[in-house]
mmCIF file of C-alpha atoms in Angstrom:
data_model
loop_
_atom_site.group_PDB
_atom_site.id
_atom_site.type_symbol
_atom_site.label_atom_id
_atom_site.label_comp_id
_atom_site.label_asym_id
_atom_site.label_seq_id
_atom_site.Cartn_x
_atom_site.Cartn_y
_atom_site.Cartn_z
ATOM 1 C CA MET Q 200 133.795 71.625 103.174
ATOM 2 C CA SER Q 201 136.463 74.022 101.884
ATOM 3 C CA ILE Q 202 138.199 76.229 104.450
ATOM 4 C CA GLN Q 203 137.168 79.165 102.252
ATOM 5 C CA ASN Q 204 133.558 78.445 103.213
ATOM 6 C CA THR Q 205 134.358 78.102 106.918
ATOM 7 C CA LEU Q 206 136.749 80.974 107.450
ATOM 8 C CA THR Q 207 136.760 82.315 110.995
ATOM 9 C CA PRO Q 208 139.117 84.682 112.827
ATOM 10 C CA THR Q 209 140.805 81.665 114.411
ATOM 11 C CA ALA Q 210 141.195 79.914 111.045
ATOM 12 C CA ILE Q 211 142.791 83.054 109.604
ATOM 13 C CA GLN Q 212 145.118 83.299 112.611
ATOM 14 C CA ARG Q 213 146.320 79.745 111.943
ATOM 15 C CA LEU Q 214 146.983 80.620 108.309
ATOM 16 C CA ALA Q 215 148.653 83.964 109.045
ATOM 17 C CA ALA Q 216 151.099 82.686 111.686
ATOM 18 C CA PRO Q 217 153.171 80.473 109.340
ATOM 19 C CA LEU Q 218 152.867 82.950 106.475
ATOM 20 C CA TYR Q 219 154.539 85.705 108.513
ATOM 21 C CA ALA Q 220 156.817 83.509 110.662
ATOM 22 C CA GLY Q 221 159.904 84.561 108.681
ATOM 23 C CA VAL Q 222 159.381 88.313 109.132
ATOM 24 C CA PRO Q 223 162.169 89.738 111.341
ATOM 25 C CA SER Q 224 159.938 92.132 113.301
ATOM 26 C CA ALA Q 225 158.146 90.430 116.199
ATOM 27 C CA LYS Q 226 155.651 93.292 116.286
ATOM 28 C CA VAL Q 227 154.699 92.772 112.645
ATOM 29 C CA ARG Q 228 154.451 89.000 113.101
ATOM 30 C CA LEU Q 229 152.099 89.365 116.070
ATOM 31 C CA MET Q 230 149.978 92.042 114.388
ATOM 32 C CA GLN Q 231 149.395 89.855 111.313
ATOM 33 C CA GLU Q 232 148.763 86.710 113.337
ATOM 34 C CA TYR Q 233 146.127 88.277 115.568
ATOM 35 C CA ARG Q 234 144.679 90.913 113.241
ATOM 36 C CA SER Q 235 141.712 88.719 112.310
ATOM 37 C CA HIS Q 236 140.460 88.939 115.905
ATOM 38 C CA ILE Q 237 140.276 92.735 115.597
ATOM 39 C CA CYS Q 238 139.397 93.151 111.912
ATOM 40 C CA PRO Q 239 136.716 90.905 110.318
ATOM 41 C CA LEU Q 240 138.879 89.895 107.360
ATOM 42 C CA HIS Q 241 136.855 86.724 106.857
ATOM 43 C CA GLU Q 242 133.823 88.853 105.952
ATOM 44 C CA VAL Q 243 135.869 90.719 103.346
ATOM 45 C CA ILE Q 244 137.223 87.482 101.849
ATOM 46 C CA HIS Q 245 133.715 86.007 101.610
ATOM 47 C CA GLU Q 246 132.715 88.916 99.342
ATOM 48 C CA VAL Q 247 135.570 88.367 96.873
ATOM 49 C CA PRO Q 248 134.273 86.180 94.011
ATOM 50 C CA PRO Q 249 136.547 83.140 93.561
ATOM 51 C CA GLN Q 250 139.333 83.495 90.998
ATOM 52 C CA SER Q 251 138.976 87.266 90.781
ATOM 53 C CA ALA Q 252 141.780 89.686 90.050
ATOM 54 C CA VAL Q 253 141.976 91.941 93.108
ATOM 55 C CA LEU Q 254 143.453 95.380 93.693
ATOM 56 C CA ASP Q 255 144.056 96.025 97.405
ATOM 57 C CA VAL Q 256 144.273 99.738 98.182
ATOM 58 C CA GLY Q 257 146.393 100.462 101.253
ATOM 59 C CA CYS Q 258 147.594 96.874 101.494
ATOM 60 C CA GLY Q 259 149.870 97.394 104.503
ATOM 61 C CA ASN Q 260 151.870 94.225 105.181
ATOM 62 C CA GLY Q 261 149.904 92.364 102.510
ATOM 63 C CA LEU Q 262 147.912 90.095 104.801
ATOM 64 C CA LEU Q 263 144.651 90.121 102.826
ATOM 65 C CA LEU Q 264 146.151 89.317 99.418
ATOM 66 C CA ASN Q 265 148.710 86.846 100.758
ATOM 67 C CA LEU Q 266 145.938 85.011 102.607
ATOM 68 C CA MET Q 267 143.718 84.816 99.541
ATOM 69 C CA ALA Q 268 146.621 83.722 97.343
ATOM 70 C CA SER Q 269 147.589 80.976 99.788
ATOM 71 C CA LEU Q 270 143.971 79.792 99.820
ATOM 72 C CA GLY Q 271 143.821 79.749 96.022
ATOM 73 C CA ARG Q 272 140.947 82.216 96.257
ATOM 74 C CA ILE Q 273 142.238 84.691 93.652
ATOM 75 C CA ARG Q 274 143.904 84.313 90.283
ATOM 76 C CA GLN Q 275 145.876 87.553 90.589
ATOM 77 C CA GLY Q 276 146.365 90.335 93.128
ATOM 78 C CA HIS Q 277 148.107 93.689 93.260
ATOM 79 C CA GLY Q 278 148.501 95.666 96.460
ATOM 80 C CA PHE Q 279 149.972 99.088 97.079
ATOM 81 C CA ASP Q 280 150.657 101.253 100.081
ATOM 82 C CA VAL Q 281 152.372 104.526 100.959
ATOM 83 C CA ALA Q 282 154.457 102.744 103.632
ATOM 84 C CA GLY Q 283 157.589 101.329 102.033
ATOM 85 C CA PRO Q 284 158.608 99.032 104.915
ATOM 86 C CA ALA Q 285 155.147 97.429 104.972
ATOM 87 C CA VAL Q 286 155.286 96.776 101.226
ATOM 88 C CA ALA Q 287 158.728 95.180 101.669
ATOM 89 C CA VAL Q 288 157.227 92.779 104.244
ATOM 90 C CA ALA Q 289 154.329 91.940 101.908
ATOM 91 C CA ASN Q 290 156.705 91.102 99.064
ATOM 92 C CA GLN Q 291 158.985 89.090 101.369
ATOM 93 C CA VAL Q 292 156.075 86.912 102.481
ATOM 94 C CA ALA Q 293 154.907 86.419 98.887
ATOM 95 C CA ASN Q 294 158.414 85.387 97.824
ATOM 96 C CA ASP Q 295 159.012 83.143 100.856
ATOM 97 C CA HIS Q 296 155.812 81.192 100.197
ATOM 98 C CA GLU Q 297 155.982 81.105 96.389
ATOM 99 C CA LEU Q 298 152.986 83.384 96.012
ATOM 100 C CA SER Q 299 154.734 86.020 93.891
ATOM 101 C CA SER Q 300 153.391 84.468 90.691
ATOM 102 C CA VAL Q 301 149.925 85.412 91.938
ATOM 103 C CA VAL Q 302 150.401 88.595 93.993
ATOM 104 C CA ALA Q 303 152.665 91.639 93.782
ATOM 105 C CA PHE Q 304 153.017 94.669 96.038
ATOM 106 C CA GLU Q 305 154.037 98.203 95.169
ATOM 107 C CA HIS Q 306 155.238 101.204 97.167
ATOM 108 C CA ARG Q 307 153.194 104.070 95.782
ATOM 109 C CA SER Q 308 152.881 107.694 96.894
ATOM 110 C CA ILE Q 309 149.575 109.495 97.405
ATOM 111 C CA GLU Q 310 150.441 111.769 94.476
ATOM 112 C CA GLN Q 311 150.637 108.767 92.141
ATOM 113 C CA GLY Q 312 146.980 107.978 92.771
ATOM 114 C CA ILE Q 313 145.236 104.641 92.365
ATOM 115 C CA PRO Q 314 146.517 102.466 89.500
ATOM 116 C CA GLN Q 315 143.872 101.480 86.950
ATOM 117 C CA LEU Q 316 144.890 97.907 86.148
ATOM 118 C CA GLY Q 317 141.530 96.374 85.231
ATOM 119 C CA HIS Q 318 141.025 94.320 88.390
ATOM 120 C CA GLU Q 319 137.461 93.096 88.834
ATOM 121 C CA VAL Q 320 137.534 93.622 92.604
ATOM 122 C CA VAL Q 321 138.922 96.548 94.592
ATOM 123 C CA THR Q 322 139.338 96.127 98.362
ATOM 124 C CA VAL Q 323 139.855 98.979 100.817
ATOM 125 C CA VAL Q 324 140.265 97.815 104.405
ATOM 126 C CA ASP Q 325 140.699 100.370 107.199
ATOM 127 C CA VAL Q 326 142.022 103.063 104.889
ATOM 128 C CA LEU Q 327 139.242 105.670 104.729
ATOM 129 C CA HIS Q 328 139.615 106.834 108.326
ATOM 130 C CA HIS Q 329 143.244 107.749 107.553
ATOM 131 C CA VAL Q 330 142.149 110.034 104.690
ATOM 132 C CA PRO Q 331 141.529 113.664 105.778
ATOM 133 C CA ASP Q 332 137.842 114.561 105.755
ATOM 134 C CA GLN Q 333 138.223 117.143 102.970
ATOM 135 C CA HIS Q 334 139.630 114.463 100.634
ATOM 136 C CA LYS Q 335 137.332 111.553 101.449
ATOM 137 C CA ALA Q 336 134.688 112.217 98.767
ATOM 138 C CA ALA Q 337 137.334 112.532 96.047
ATOM 139 C CA PHE Q 338 139.051 109.369 97.290
ATOM 140 C CA VAL Q 339 135.810 107.377 97.100
ATOM 141 C CA ALA Q 340 135.186 108.730 93.589
ATOM 142 C CA ALA Q 341 138.698 107.639 92.579
ATOM 143 C CA LEU Q 342 138.063 104.160 93.987
ATOM 144 C CA CYS Q 343 134.841 103.848 92.025
ATOM 145 C CA ALA Q 344 136.571 105.043 88.853
ATOM 146 C CA VAL Q 345 139.022 102.116 88.832
ATOM 147 C CA VAL Q 346 136.239 99.516 89.215
ATOM 148 C CA PRO Q 347 135.322 98.218 85.746
ATOM 149 C CA ALA Q 348 131.757 97.592 84.605
ATOM 150 C CA GLY Q 349 130.579 94.424 86.319
ATOM 151 C CA GLY Q 350 133.233 94.870 89.010
ATOM 152 C CA ARG Q 351 133.023 95.168 92.759
ATOM 153 C CA LEU Q 352 134.276 97.570 95.443
ATOM 154 C CA ILE Q 353 134.575 96.240 99.009
ATOM 155 C CA VAL Q 354 135.084 98.834 101.730
ATOM 156 C CA LYS Q 355 135.606 97.954 105.396
ATOM 157 C CA ASP Q 356 136.084 100.733 107.916
ATOM 158 C CA MET Q 357 135.362 101.843 111.474
ATOM 159 C CA VAL Q 358 132.066 103.052 112.911
ATOM 160 C CA VAL Q 359 131.204 106.603 113.877
ATOM 161 C CA ARG Q 360 128.734 105.441 116.567
ATOM 162 C CA PRO Q 361 128.571 104.457 119.304
ATOM 163 C CA ARG Q 362 131.096 107.125 120.114
ATOM 164 C CA TRP Q 363 132.941 104.998 122.665
ATOM 165 C CA ARG Q 364 133.774 102.421 119.973
ATOM 166 C CA ALA Q 365 134.931 105.187 117.621
ATOM 167 C CA ALA Q 366 137.054 106.601 120.436
ATOM 168 C CA ALA Q 367 138.597 103.168 121.053
ATOM 169 C CA ASN Q 368 139.719 103.030 117.431
ATOM 170 C CA GLN Q 369 141.061 106.577 117.560
ATOM 171 C CA MET Q 370 143.174 105.618 120.573
ATOM 172 C CA HIS Q 371 144.339 102.480 118.753
ATOM 173 C CA ASP Q 372 145.528 104.451 115.716
ATOM 174 C CA LEU Q 373 147.042 107.164 117.866
ATOM 175 C CA VAL Q 374 149.232 104.529 119.538
ATOM 176 C CA MET Q 375 149.895 102.238 116.565
ATOM 177 C CA ALA Q 376 149.959 104.675 113.624
ATOM 178 C CA ARG Q 377 150.638 107.907 115.528
ATOM 179 C CA GLN Q 378 147.734 109.518 113.696
ATOM 180 C CA TRP Q 379 144.486 111.091 114.872
ATOM 181 C CA VAL Q 380 142.005 109.494 112.474
ATOM 182 C CA GLU Q 381 138.704 110.891 111.179
ATOM 183 C CA HIS Q 382 135.860 108.397 110.830
ATOM 184 C CA VAL Q 383 133.111 108.509 108.221
ATOM 185 C CA ASP Q 384 129.772 106.736 108.334
ATOM 186 C CA SER Q 385 128.942 104.062 105.785
ATOM 187 C CA ASP Q 386 125.810 105.961 104.715
ATOM 188 C CA GLN Q 387 127.956 108.864 103.540
ATOM 189 C CA VAL Q 388 130.307 106.560 101.636
ATOM 190 C CA GLU Q 389 127.309 104.863 100.038
ATOM 191 C CA ALA Q 390 125.971 108.253 98.902
ATOM 192 C CA TRP Q 391 129.330 109.238 97.390
ATOM 193 C CA ALA Q 392 129.638 105.888 95.603
ATOM 194 C CA ALA Q 393 126.093 106.171 94.200
ATOM 195 C CA ARG Q 394 127.199 109.266 92.268
ATOM 196 C CA SER Q 395 129.613 106.996 90.386
ATOM 197 C CA GLY Q 396 126.937 104.457 89.518
ATOM 198 C CA MET Q 397 127.739 101.976 92.298
ATOM 199 C CA GLN Q 398 124.921 99.927 93.826
ATOM 200 C CA VAL Q 399 125.031 98.335 97.266
ATOM 201 C CA SER Q 400 124.760 94.551 97.378
ATOM 202 C CA ARG Q 401 125.594 94.274 101.084
ATOM 203 C CA ARG Q 402 125.859 96.581 104.061
ATOM 204 C CA ASP Q 403 126.760 95.198 107.468
ATOM 205 C CA ARG Q 404 128.192 96.018 110.889
ATOM 206 C CA PHE Q 405 130.360 93.993 113.259
ATOM 207 C CA ASN Q 406 131.819 94.345 116.722
ATOM 208 C CA THR Q 407 135.159 92.835 117.701
ATOM 209 C CA LEU Q 408 136.396 93.370 121.244
ATOM 210 C CA TRP Q 409 135.822 97.106 121.797
ATOM 211 C CA TYR Q 410 136.036 97.988 118.097
ATOM 212 C CA GLY Q 411 133.109 98.650 115.762
ATOM 213 C CA HIS Q 412 133.249 98.030 111.990
ATOM 214 C CA TRP Q 413 131.092 98.601 108.950
ATOM 215 C CA LEU Q 414 131.233 96.808 105.601
ATOM 216 C CA LEU Q 415 129.958 97.987 102.230
ATOM 217 C CA VAL Q 416 129.944 95.817 99.118
ATOM 218 C CA LEU Q 417 129.235 97.896 96.027
ATOM 219 C CA ASP Q 418 128.808 96.628 92.468
ATOM 220 C CA LYS Q 419 129.096 98.525 89.191
ATOM 221 C CA HIS Q 420 126.444 97.175 86.824
#
């Protein structure tokens, strides 16, 4: 059976460790290696149709796209983030492992918006809670706008309840990102996306350690 059909957090850890072994920062190496035990990336990957072109919004250090490229899961990927150093790491890993013919990463400011490049799948992993509440609805509308007809939007974010799990994530981001984040419930995101003609094909929740996650898979028919 293909590893793509048996992906687990441990399997992703074993893939991520050699991918990011050449990154100078020990902190970044450890965060990418063990991220799958905090964030259910395997659930996101399972929802990406094989050989899709994928746009990853807020790609960070490029773990999701670099993983899928190394697995042969996608035919093309483009990631962007507002953090220049993270994008540099993502591109370094792609170049080091000869993945740059499949994936590319771009440093892009908030003012530049979301590029409309025709990708069939748009992924947004742990980005929404960093968007201020007053801009969340517009951000979701912008995400939906770049999904073509027949395309898919995959959103993974953190739960609002139980409150102690939400608080655990707020403490995590306060320490790691130095930002007080604002969570939004998946039901609200689903309602915003419905205004743009998106239909839910999967909604799910997961717990990892003391963190709580929700997943929405939305299709544009």
